[in-house]
XYZ file of C-alpha atoms in Angstrom:
514
model
C 0.158 -0.026 0.040
C 1.183 3.456 -0.784
C 1.971 6.090 1.802
C -1.334 7.986 1.089
C -3.736 5.137 -0.114
C -4.883 4.324 3.235
C -6.512 7.662 3.889
C -9.291 6.887 1.071
C -10.622 4.403 3.507
C -12.583 7.078 5.647
C -11.875 10.198 3.665
C -14.740 12.529 3.746
C -14.315 15.477 1.977
C -16.725 18.663 2.910
C -18.027 20.142 -0.139
C -17.845 24.315 0.411
C -20.351 26.738 -1.146
C -20.040 27.364 -4.609
C -18.643 30.991 -5.523
C -22.314 31.931 -7.141
C -25.803 30.919 -6.239
C -28.814 31.783 -3.937
C -27.978 34.573 -1.259
C -28.999 34.210 2.198
C -31.443 36.512 3.640
C -30.886 39.753 5.467
C -32.189 40.124 9.124
C -34.548 42.317 8.295
C -36.085 39.977 5.434
C -35.367 39.859 1.887
C -32.037 38.375 0.114
C -28.576 39.738 0.498
C -27.510 42.019 -2.297
C -25.135 40.188 -4.534
C -22.029 41.897 -4.771
C -19.807 43.133 -7.583
C -17.338 40.681 -9.758
C -13.796 42.213 -10.543
C -11.601 40.310 -13.224
C -7.892 40.364 -13.043
C -5.792 38.903 -16.286
C -2.106 39.744 -15.452
C -1.313 38.820 -19.027
C -3.715 40.903 -21.511
C -5.616 43.028 -18.983
C -5.439 46.843 -18.341
C -5.413 48.725 -15.002
C -7.095 51.497 -16.995
C -10.200 49.188 -17.319
C -13.134 48.862 -15.149
C -12.292 45.292 -14.170
C -15.954 44.762 -14.123
C -16.353 42.428 -17.393
C -14.326 39.623 -18.955
C -13.234 41.717 -21.645
C -12.178 44.769 -19.214
C -10.109 43.001 -16.770
C -7.359 44.827 -14.703
C -3.962 43.670 -15.441
C -1.963 44.065 -11.974
C -1.952 43.038 -8.423
C -1.370 46.625 -7.441
C -4.667 47.603 -9.106
C -6.813 44.592 -7.449
C -5.236 45.763 -4.240
C -6.409 49.519 -4.541
C -10.076 48.423 -4.377
C -11.879 48.300 -0.953
C -14.060 45.403 -1.511
C -17.610 44.960 0.157
C -19.725 42.109 1.314
C -20.431 39.560 -1.754
C -17.863 40.788 -3.893
C -15.852 38.487 -5.940
C -12.331 38.911 -7.311
C -11.385 36.463 -10.166
C -7.809 35.682 -11.296
C -7.657 34.251 -14.997
C -6.306 30.884 -15.212
C -3.084 30.038 -16.970
C -1.418 33.583 -15.939
C 1.315 34.644 -13.651
C 0.757 37.832 -11.451
C 4.134 39.396 -9.785
C 3.849 41.324 -6.515
C 1.630 41.418 -3.566
C -2.145 41.117 -3.239
C -3.124 43.039 -0.453
C -6.650 44.159 -0.598
C -8.804 46.004 1.914
C -12.626 45.625 2.886
C -14.544 42.947 4.970
C -17.260 40.598 4.021
C -20.275 39.969 6.319
C -21.978 36.937 7.561
C -23.402 34.772 4.850
C -21.985 37.339 2.415
C -18.109 36.681 2.178
C -15.558 38.187 -0.400
C -14.373 35.197 -2.310
C -11.198 35.154 -4.415
C -11.115 32.606 -7.038
C -10.217 31.626 -10.848
C -12.053 31.970 -14.115
C -11.100 30.455 -17.727
C -9.597 27.389 -18.720
C -6.015 26.029 -17.674
C -3.880 25.702 -14.730
C -4.622 27.992 -11.674
C -3.557 31.496 -11.847
C -0.262 32.239 -9.958
C 0.514 35.019 -7.644
C 4.346 35.168 -7.124
C 5.292 37.707 -4.243
C 9.141 37.660 -5.140
C 10.080 37.699 -1.607
C 7.455 40.152 -0.134
C 6.451 39.785 3.600
C 3.708 37.850 1.823
C 2.439 37.162 -1.576
C -1.310 37.176 -0.549
C -1.643 39.548 2.548
C -5.080 40.245 4.217
C -4.504 42.436 6.923
C -7.554 43.300 9.442
C -10.339 42.099 7.450
C -12.781 39.168 7.999
C -15.236 37.200 5.953
C -12.863 36.158 3.099
C -12.826 32.989 1.059
C -9.482 32.384 -1.170
C -9.813 29.519 -3.819
C -7.989 28.134 -6.733
C -4.910 30.009 -6.538
C -0.941 29.033 -7.074
C 0.854 30.973 -4.493
C 4.610 31.342 -4.277
C 7.101 33.839 -2.418
C 10.636 33.178 -3.382
C 13.183 35.978 -3.281
C 17.025 36.169 -2.537
C 18.412 34.420 0.325
C 16.707 35.986 3.675
C 18.296 37.599 6.279
C 17.796 36.218 9.524
C 14.981 38.554 10.456
C 13.572 38.406 6.802
C 10.042 36.702 7.494
C 8.162 35.838 4.324
C 4.906 33.757 3.742
C 2.721 32.593 0.923
C -0.558 33.389 2.511
C -0.653 35.783 5.635
C -3.866 36.625 7.368
C -2.933 38.936 10.138
C -5.119 40.876 12.808
C -3.566 43.798 14.779
C -5.520 45.248 17.753
C -8.760 44.220 15.687
C -11.004 42.496 18.058
C -12.787 38.872 16.603
C -12.215 38.250 13.192
C -14.719 35.971 11.831
C -14.857 33.382 8.854
C -11.525 32.801 7.011
C -11.470 30.042 4.276
C -8.626 28.374 2.352
C -9.468 26.086 -0.342
C -7.705 23.997 -3.039
C -4.824 26.448 -2.866
C -1.125 25.514 -3.567
C 1.341 27.265 -1.740
C 5.163 26.579 -2.648
C 8.565 27.999 -2.616
C 8.676 30.247 0.235
C 12.032 30.907 1.564
C 11.622 32.833 4.643
C 13.673 33.053 8.047
C 13.400 30.418 10.642
C 10.913 32.187 12.807
C 7.496 30.572 14.299
C 5.984 32.622 16.756
C 4.712 35.252 17.162
C 5.649 36.614 13.885
C 6.344 33.527 11.671
C 7.403 32.578 8.074
C 5.557 29.696 6.295
C 3.028 28.927 3.886
C -0.750 29.621 5.168
C -0.294 31.628 8.376
C -2.961 33.485 10.839
C -1.146 35.597 12.656
C -2.660 38.194 15.739
C -0.248 40.955 16.914
C -0.831 44.105 19.013
C -1.412 44.490 22.693
C -4.070 47.148 22.911
C -7.229 45.295 21.985
C -7.938 41.509 22.632
C -7.939 39.752 19.104
C -8.682 36.383 17.969
C -9.791 34.385 14.771
C -12.804 32.697 14.943
C -13.616 30.362 12.290
C -10.629 29.187 10.304
C -11.172 26.485 7.480
C -8.105 25.082 5.414
C -9.056 22.399 3.031
C -8.031 20.406 0.237
C -4.750 22.575 -0.196
C -0.989 21.793 -0.607
C 2.148 23.484 1.134
C 5.491 22.500 -0.479
C 8.974 23.555 0.214
C 8.274 26.365 2.559
C 10.415 27.789 5.477
C 9.485 27.729 8.302
C 6.099 26.442 9.015
C 3.387 24.650 6.788
C 0.039 25.842 8.077
C -0.145 27.586 11.576
C -1.703 29.972 13.891
C 0.192 32.355 16.231
C -0.749 35.096 18.661
C 0.398 37.727 20.821
C -2.692 37.094 23.264
C -1.675 33.700 24.957
C -1.654 34.452 28.752
C -3.977 32.590 30.878
C -3.714 30.370 34.143
C -2.574 27.292 32.192
C 0.175 29.697 30.399
C 0.926 32.288 33.296
C 4.297 33.240 32.221
C 3.733 33.897 28.431
C 4.384 37.807 28.428
C 1.023 38.561 26.805
C -1.347 40.799 27.962
C -4.000 38.531 28.105
C -5.923 35.396 26.797
C -7.725 36.001 23.459
C -8.024 32.210 22.097
C -8.422 31.459 18.340
C -11.453 29.271 17.952
C -13.353 26.878 15.690
C -10.441 25.876 13.263
C -10.988 23.048 10.811
C -7.653 21.840 8.981
C -8.721 19.093 6.354
C -7.358 17.112 3.599
C -4.234 19.004 3.083
C -0.820 17.851 2.046
C 2.287 19.705 3.719
C 5.678 18.605 2.289
C 9.290 19.404 2.708
C 8.805 22.105 5.198
C 11.779 23.880 7.092
C 10.086 23.450 10.413
C 6.709 22.394 11.851
C 4.038 20.851 9.537
C 0.833 21.790 11.138
C 0.976 23.458 14.246
C -2.013 25.558 16.193
C -1.376 27.797 18.915
C -3.144 29.756 21.579
C -6.950 28.608 21.238
C -9.676 26.102 21.532
C -11.653 23.799 19.512
C -10.056 22.473 16.358
C -10.328 19.321 14.045
C -7.443 18.387 12.388
C -8.234 15.587 10.228
C -6.930 13.397 6.831
C -3.753 15.338 6.288
C -0.803 14.221 4.897
C 2.573 15.599 6.277
C 5.863 14.178 4.401
C 9.223 15.991 5.381
C 9.261 18.539 8.285
C 11.959 19.882 10.268
C 14.074 19.818 7.132
C 16.095 23.116 7.401
C 15.184 24.773 11.018
C 17.519 25.078 13.870
C 14.530 24.941 16.384
C 12.249 22.495 17.706
C 9.679 20.866 15.186
C 7.034 18.519 15.150
C 4.644 17.333 12.425
C 1.245 18.040 13.993
C 0.843 19.405 17.441
C -0.347 22.411 19.394
C 1.039 24.835 21.893
C -1.002 26.327 24.647
C -4.445 24.845 23.113
C -7.512 22.923 24.217
C -10.130 20.717 22.879
C -8.632 19.756 19.847
C -8.989 16.485 17.892
C -6.334 15.099 15.315
C -7.718 12.099 13.544
C -6.859 10.118 10.190
C -3.449 11.956 9.381
C -0.344 10.125 8.224
C 3.039 11.973 9.119
C 6.464 10.752 7.791
C 9.978 12.107 6.861
C 10.439 14.062 10.312
C 14.200 14.861 9.995
C 16.815 15.213 12.712
C 16.668 14.255 16.510
C 15.730 17.873 17.941
C 12.163 16.883 18.367
C 10.894 15.699 14.847
C 8.383 13.576 16.391
C 4.938 12.849 14.459
C 2.728 14.071 17.083
C 3.030 16.099 20.499
C 1.294 16.837 23.865
C 2.953 20.294 24.463
C 2.708 22.964 27.102
C -0.723 24.164 27.852
C -2.418 21.113 26.032
C -5.775 20.167 27.571
C -8.535 17.592 26.387
C -6.554 16.956 23.223
C -7.206 13.826 21.419
C -5.220 12.143 18.832
C -6.947 9.193 17.372
C -6.840 6.820 13.894
C -3.464 8.486 12.704
C -0.334 6.886 11.115
C 3.060 7.756 11.915
C 6.072 5.809 10.121
C 9.776 6.572 9.076
C 10.307 9.705 11.465
C 13.944 10.234 12.679
C 12.373 11.824 15.699
C 9.773 9.360 16.844
C 6.117 9.010 17.050
C 5.002 11.038 20.354
C 6.329 13.365 22.518
C 4.811 14.433 25.819
C 6.373 17.676 26.627
C 4.734 19.958 29.209
C 6.571 23.449 30.000
C 7.625 25.000 33.489
C 4.575 26.634 35.158
C 1.941 25.357 32.524
C -0.926 23.002 32.742
C -1.444 20.116 30.268
C -3.814 17.928 31.356
C -6.435 15.051 30.258
C -5.135 14.307 26.740
C -5.757 11.256 25.079
C -3.757 9.257 22.633
C -5.644 6.026 21.187
C -6.002 3.823 18.167
C -2.863 5.154 16.423
C -0.260 3.316 14.406
C 3.394 3.843 14.323
C 5.551 1.839 11.745
C 9.501 2.103 12.117
C 9.894 5.434 13.694
C 12.994 5.936 15.889
C 14.939 8.438 17.977
C 18.662 7.498 17.931
C 19.297 10.881 20.076
C 20.473 9.463 23.557
C 18.091 8.921 26.267
C 15.772 10.583 27.299
C 14.337 10.125 23.872
C 12.850 7.213 22.303
C 10.005 6.310 19.903
C 7.704 7.508 22.423
C 9.265 10.463 24.727
C 8.114 11.669 27.981
C 10.350 14.341 28.598
C 10.445 18.332 29.121
C 10.656 20.696 32.220
C 7.184 19.610 33.641
C 4.785 16.512 34.518
C 1.383 16.229 32.660
C -1.560 15.053 34.557
C -3.653 12.318 33.521
C -2.142 11.670 29.844
C -3.965 8.475 28.734
C -2.001 6.526 25.928
C -4.029 3.344 24.970
C -4.708 0.745 22.362
C -1.870 2.172 19.976
C 0.336 -0.281 17.859
C 3.950 0.560 17.862
C 6.596 -1.491 15.611
C 10.004 -0.635 14.868
C 12.891 -2.359 13.026
C 15.120 0.567 13.780
C 18.289 -0.049 15.692
C 19.646 2.327 18.629
C 16.413 3.438 19.716
C 14.377 3.284 22.808
C 10.831 2.370 22.725
C 9.657 4.567 25.570
C 12.024 6.965 27.522
C 10.930 9.343 30.369
C 13.178 11.774 32.067
C 11.655 11.782 35.488
C 8.629 13.765 35.113
C 5.826 11.412 34.468
C 1.902 11.741 34.335
C 1.252 9.185 31.425
C -0.589 5.825 31.601
C 0.039 3.359 29.219
C -2.773 0.546 28.712
C -3.529 -1.992 26.153
C -0.620 -0.812 23.679
C 1.212 -3.344 21.492
C 5.348 -2.458 21.544
C 7.455 -4.579 19.212
C 10.830 -4.113 18.083
C 12.453 -6.438 15.768
C 15.697 -4.489 15.461
C 19.085 -5.974 16.641
C 19.503 -5.472 20.215
C 15.789 -4.427 20.725
C 14.485 -1.114 21.847
C 14.339 -0.853 25.716
C 11.581 1.013 27.681
C 13.688 3.346 29.879
C 11.056 4.334 32.058
C 9.970 3.589 35.722
C 7.815 6.414 36.699
C 4.947 6.245 34.439
C 1.786 3.593 34.633
C 1.588 0.591 32.615
C -0.956 -2.034 32.378
C -2.296 -4.742 30.013
C 0.539 -4.194 27.278
C 2.138 -6.842 25.064
C 5.910 -6.315 24.800
C 8.289 -7.853 22.360
C 11.906 -7.013 21.940
C 12.132 -4.318 24.361
C 14.207 -6.033 27.172
C 12.912 -5.948 30.833
C 9.084 -5.486 30.865
C 8.195 -2.487 32.927
C 7.778 -4.067 36.700
C 4.795 -2.062 36.976
C 2.684 -3.998 34.513
C 1.067 -6.571 36.441
C -0.652 -8.011 33.354
C 2.079 -7.539 30.615
C 1.727 -10.260 27.786
C 5.033 -10.914 25.890
C 4.254 -13.392 23.370
C 4.113 -12.711 19.759
C 1.479 -10.543 18.567
C 0.828 -12.613 15.421
C 0.261 -9.598 12.974
C -0.919 -10.494 9.541
C 2.479 -9.597 8.558
C 5.435 -9.854 10.289
C 7.552 -7.195 8.359
C 4.883 -4.704 8.198
C 4.912 -1.551 5.872
C 1.265 -0.266 6.108
C -1.194 -0.487 8.949
C -3.198 -3.146 7.277
C -0.534 -5.646 8.001
C -0.797 -4.887 11.978
C -4.105 -6.398 11.798
C -4.356 -9.219 14.452
C -4.648 -13.110 13.418
C -7.402 -14.884 14.899
C -5.069 -16.854 17.132
C -3.228 -13.758 18.604
C -2.591 -13.593 22.399
C -3.813 -9.823 22.280
C -7.303 -10.553 21.717
C -9.402 -10.169 24.763
C -6.222 -9.640 26.744
C -6.950 -6.001 27.110
C -8.590 -4.117 30.106
C -11.809 -2.113 29.544
C -11.628 1.810 28.997
C -14.435 4.268 29.774
C -15.330 6.587 26.864
C -12.811 4.681 24.464
C -13.877 6.508 21.152
C -16.291 3.884 19.846
C -14.349 2.353 17.256
C -10.576 1.187 16.459
C -8.009 2.181 13.744
C -9.581 -0.041 11.136
C -13.171 1.664 11.813
C -14.064 -1.696 13.798
C -16.929 -0.927 16.191
C -15.727 -1.413 19.792
C -17.927 -4.070 21.500
C -17.380 -6.724 24.122
C -13.996 -7.679 25.543
C -11.060 -5.524 24.764
C -8.251 -6.608 22.613
C -4.779 -4.821 22.843
C -3.706 -2.581 20.242
C -5.109 -0.439 17.603
C -6.994 -3.637 16.015
C -9.783 -4.947 17.791
C -11.949 -7.582 16.050
C -14.916 -6.682 14.389
C -18.324 -8.413 15.039
C -19.584 -9.956 18.202
C -16.996 -10.982 20.866
């Protein structure tokens, strides 16, 4: 099975509203007025034209940026054309009547080439905008150490609450920015809050069916200057204004200098069906494939993460500082140099009640000497009630620990399969966290605290797995029925089998009556 074919099993693509059609009613009755449509043809248009018809299109991004747009307006770029410069429009849409940017004509997506600007597409202190069907790049001369660049940058400064931001079917690539993540980052598709005078946040971010390729530093992210709260009391921010209601779905993020997808300072997000391949490729910082900082109530599911480079983090997933009630489920990690999972709370912060379940790891490793492993419980402070259960972790990589802890703890490991086929095995270096009803092969000494350990071969369908389906259990597996029941366990396993009856060990649960 190829790297991405597994994602088709449960893929659900959400259809977004078309750029034309019926308009919603106003609060006082009657339809909202349909806005104007403007055309941009950077090959054959004219900035002296009205822009209002196909035959009178504007020519430049500068002209298209001069207009202050109104609710319901559309800005359409001609396909098979390239526009050099920055698209930096003004004006906001309204609820039910956003401003839409899209393409017209036949051929490839229209290209916007920033040439090394702060951003190729910059939307500053506006709301109710939707971007579709664009090809965006922003490559310039080698950047200086403080020269931040982005492909698409939504930025709010002392704005208050900004609502409704959509990026759909957009390709962002070749952004060579400086190595900055927060609070003023470089990267592909970015949502940034600045300022200290007015509490400001994004409410309603949707990024779907888009690609981010060869960008520095971050693929898709949020950042904010309003991150101070009891769970993060030492942030230096003026207060707490959380970004809310985020959906990051069905995107491809490849060859990024730093983080793949990172959400910061907020609550309530759904991150699903994304593919991240090649992260931490060029950054000097700490980076993870898909993760959050100071963020609550996020669900990460059906994501595939691979190609994490280096040993300065480089895990696929991470419960980090200020993460609370976050859930990773039904994800696939493989061939990451930093490992599968990092549990890493920060000094003075609260990370509590997080869940990691029904995920699969194949041939992840971390050869940086302990305290790191395929699963690493490290960093300055303990987490509270981190639950890691019913995952399947296998590796053939030598020189890595399976689980490693640096003395902080707070994690309960239950019903997991840990298998190492590497020469010398993959030890569990952890005497602090809780272990119960796990299956162990090739890990050296089994954790003494696991009174119900299983040490027999799990009997996978394939003993040299290269895809999750190979890790399904044979009918004679000793893992079947050997787990311990867990409340609110999520309803299904990695493969979509409904949970019922006895509990099996690992990410695969027997289908049908038990």
